[in-house]
Amino acid sequence: MCETIKATYQDKDYPELAPVLDKYAGTRGSLITILQKAQDTYGYLSTDVIGYISARTGETPAKIYGVATFYTQFRLAPIGENLIMLCAGTACHVNGTQAIAEAISEHLGVDDGETTEDNKFTLNIVACLGCCSLAPAMMVKGPSGDAVYGNLTKTSVVKVIEEIRAQG
Amino acid sequence: MKIVVGQGSCGIASGAKKTEAEFTKQIKVGGLKATVKKTGCIGNCYLEPIVDVYSEGGDLEARYVQVHEEDVTAIVESHIRKGEVLEDKLISEVDKTFLSKQSRIVLRNAGIIDPENIDEYVAVGGYEGLAKVLGEMKPTDVIEELKVSGLRGRGGAGFPTWFKWDAAMKSPGKEKYMVCNADEGDPGAFMDRSVLEGDPHTLLEGMIIGGYTIGASEGVIYVRAEYPLAIERLNIAIAQAEKSGYLGKNILGSGFDFSIRIKAGAGAFVCGEETALIASLEGERGMPRLKPPFPAQKGYWQTPTNINNVETFANIPVIISKGGAAFGALGTDKSKGSKVFALAGKIKKGGLVEVPMGLPLKDIIFGIGDGIKKDKKFKAVQMGGPSGGCIPADLADTPVDYENITKTGAIVGSGGMIVMDEDTCMVDMARYFLDFTRKESCGKCNYCRIGTKRMLEILERITQGEGKEGDIELLVELANKVKDGSLCGLGQTAPNPVLTTIKYFRNEYEDHIYNKHCTAHYCKALIKYEITDACKGCTLCAKKCPTGAITGELKGKHVIDQALCIKCGKCEENCNFSAVLRD
């Protein structure tokens, strides 16, 4: 396994990730940290990136895939420019997240986990953002950083999305 | 003068950063003598952004609430320039009681000190506990003090802290670890975040004391990746503590070495379980294993490891500096000290509430939280998240301590307290939690993996109006099997929300199954919209209806064609005369 993988995936093809692996590849228990840094760099974990991490750490791609799919943080497909993380924690649920989710889906034409055709927005319904007193709430991760929006209504959520779109 | 802007996640989400920037700008432009600082979560989340103004001498002159960018000028003009308190934005007397009815130990500094400045922590007695431990206490003395205090783990299980520390201390091994579980995964609980963001040094101090006691030289904080602000502030705190000699080699000249590093979790509820957390720390899938051996014997990298929750650690410095007896004086006989609850849901004044153990539920919900939103009827309170249960309104006198809450079928858990009103469907709540645990089950045990899935399918059927006779009994049977057949706490407690709702709200299940009716008028498949005689014939609902199900003449009563209605609720939302009835 190792020789073919090492020949296929080389440092020069992953200049942003190579230094991370220089630092962590030899440290035991670092796989999750490496995957987090890889996702920060590329936005998601592609088959190639998993292959490269395998080549450098000696872990099999199957093992890496197993870890990546266990945790909700990791994505195996690219996302849009803005990631909408709609909170479905208990406080948000009783305050009507479901209606907000429907409003977003209707407005953007995407369901949980999907990305709009223009690649502007990805919708993710997440467990809890910990902003329970602002329920229902969502966090939007975009090019200009993270922002939390609280006390959402079906109307306000659409307004927020359009404001983000207008910012470019 | 000092202007302090509360900046926990809730404050920032409400616009606190803009408020702070505006103050800074106006102070600079006006050449005024005042400094602008930030602090963590003040607790009255429903009033954010909150701004405190202190005098030169450090006395609190005024607490302003809901201070948005546009409100800054008025405060600067009146208070900062003329020294006159601006009554308009001042916190009301009623809102003041939200805090005055609490006893804050864990949250003693949150919302008061600047979490990014170690000097402010030291100024309020920070690291005194550590100095005392390193200067005059043996590890066994620390354990004695904890025993006297009666502190029990605040993460959920309520296990005596001294017992765990004692086991880890006595476990032989050169290399040991002190781990902090900051992977706050309960949907609806955010007290750990508040400590991490508002007072990170108190966690570090608790961990260093713990490290010294069990003989560990390294500490690891396993923190949720969803809490970026907490990670940022912890990193700052660790660097400052290292610089000041509270972390690193030869701490305070005692010869004790201890370092702390952060490990960001990647999102898995099951990692709240100790052995799963350890697997995750080691870079593996976070799946629990059989105990024994306990982490105190074989934990992180097979070495003795002690794991505590953030809130547990935050109590330690106070127990040491003020004495275990003083801490134990608060609370009840078996549940000592205070506990932080995250009060949320259909509550008027939500936020973090720290009260002595043993206070009746209704004192928290009505006394501090001021009751139910829109003065609706209080139906139940959910405690303990997906591992807990729903406590009905008629048990509102129950004292909140480990024993009494467990008796109801719920658990104190990490302290989530979600209030529900007459509009909350209890069958849907059970479905909601099962959906959560089913997704979060790691899949190792058959009963947890498949049992929760089967239970969820039944609950989905019931809420969709396809429930049938025998469903309730089948749910109970499955629930008991999942409890018995699961290795870890996740599976053992996953059926609790179902069992408690069946115990206290069986009528709602029966209403769904036999009458095809949702008692709370929530489940879409079981509700029906109708227009009452209050209709003025304004035609708005007919215009908003996406399927053209509503017909009627101008100024005449409108009618909904049930065959066309998709129950989107747009008519009810848009009706200005409350003429749309949901049944």
PDB file of C-alpha atoms in Angstrom, chain B residues 143 163-177 213-216 293-299 302-306:
ATOM      1  CA  ILE B 143      -8.658  15.377  48.589  1.00  0.00           C
ATOM      2  CA  PHE B 163     -13.342   9.843  44.755  1.00  0.00           C
ATOM      3  CA  LYS B 164     -12.146  10.195  41.182  1.00  0.00           C
ATOM      4  CA  TRP B 165      -9.149  12.296  42.143  1.00  0.00           C
ATOM      5  CA  ASP B 166      -8.273   9.871  44.923  1.00  0.00           C
ATOM      6  CA  ALA B 167      -8.375   6.899  42.537  1.00  0.00           C
ATOM      7  CA  ALA B 168      -6.187   8.700  39.989  1.00  0.00           C
ATOM      8  CA  MET B 169      -3.771   9.784  42.715  1.00  0.00           C
ATOM      9  CA  LYS B 170      -3.427   6.264  44.090  1.00  0.00           C
ATOM     10  CA  SER B 171      -3.078   4.706  40.661  1.00  0.00           C
ATOM     11  CA  PRO B 172       0.612   3.952  40.081  1.00  0.00           C
ATOM     12  CA  GLY B 173       2.309   5.540  37.104  1.00  0.00           C
ATOM     13  CA  LYS B 174       4.921   8.153  36.280  1.00  0.00           C
ATOM     14  CA  GLU B 175       2.928   9.708  33.503  1.00  0.00           C
ATOM     15  CA  LYS B 176      -0.607  10.860  34.326  1.00  0.00           C
ATOM     16  CA  TYR B 177      -3.068  13.239  32.700  1.00  0.00           C
ATOM     17  CA  THR B 213      -3.163  16.379  43.440  1.00  0.00           C
ATOM     18  CA  ILE B 214      -3.152  13.324  41.207  1.00  0.00           C
ATOM     19  CA  GLY B 215       0.492  13.711  40.181  1.00  0.00           C
ATOM     20  CA  ALA B 216       0.002  14.673  36.539  1.00  0.00           C
ATOM     21  CA  PRO B 293     -10.376  -0.550  33.615  1.00  0.00           C
ATOM     22  CA  PHE B 294     -11.489   2.970  34.526  1.00  0.00           C
ATOM     23  CA  PRO B 295      -9.620   5.971  33.133  1.00  0.00           C
ATOM     24  CA  ALA B 296      -8.081   6.406  36.593  1.00  0.00           C
ATOM     25  CA  GLN B 297      -6.272   3.121  35.948  1.00  0.00           C
ATOM     26  CA  LYS B 298      -5.895   3.081  32.180  1.00  0.00           C
ATOM     27  CA  GLY B 299      -6.912   6.241  30.377  1.00  0.00           C
ATOM     28  CA  GLN B 302      -3.107   3.731  28.836  1.00  0.00           C
ATOM     29  CA  THR B 303      -1.932   5.936  31.695  1.00  0.00           C
ATOM     30  CA  PRO B 304      -3.920   7.050  34.779  1.00  0.00           C
ATOM     31  CA  THR B 305      -6.198   9.864  33.671  1.00  0.00           C
ATOM     32  CA  ASN B 306      -8.738  11.993  35.441  1.00  0.00           C
TER      33      ASN B 306
END
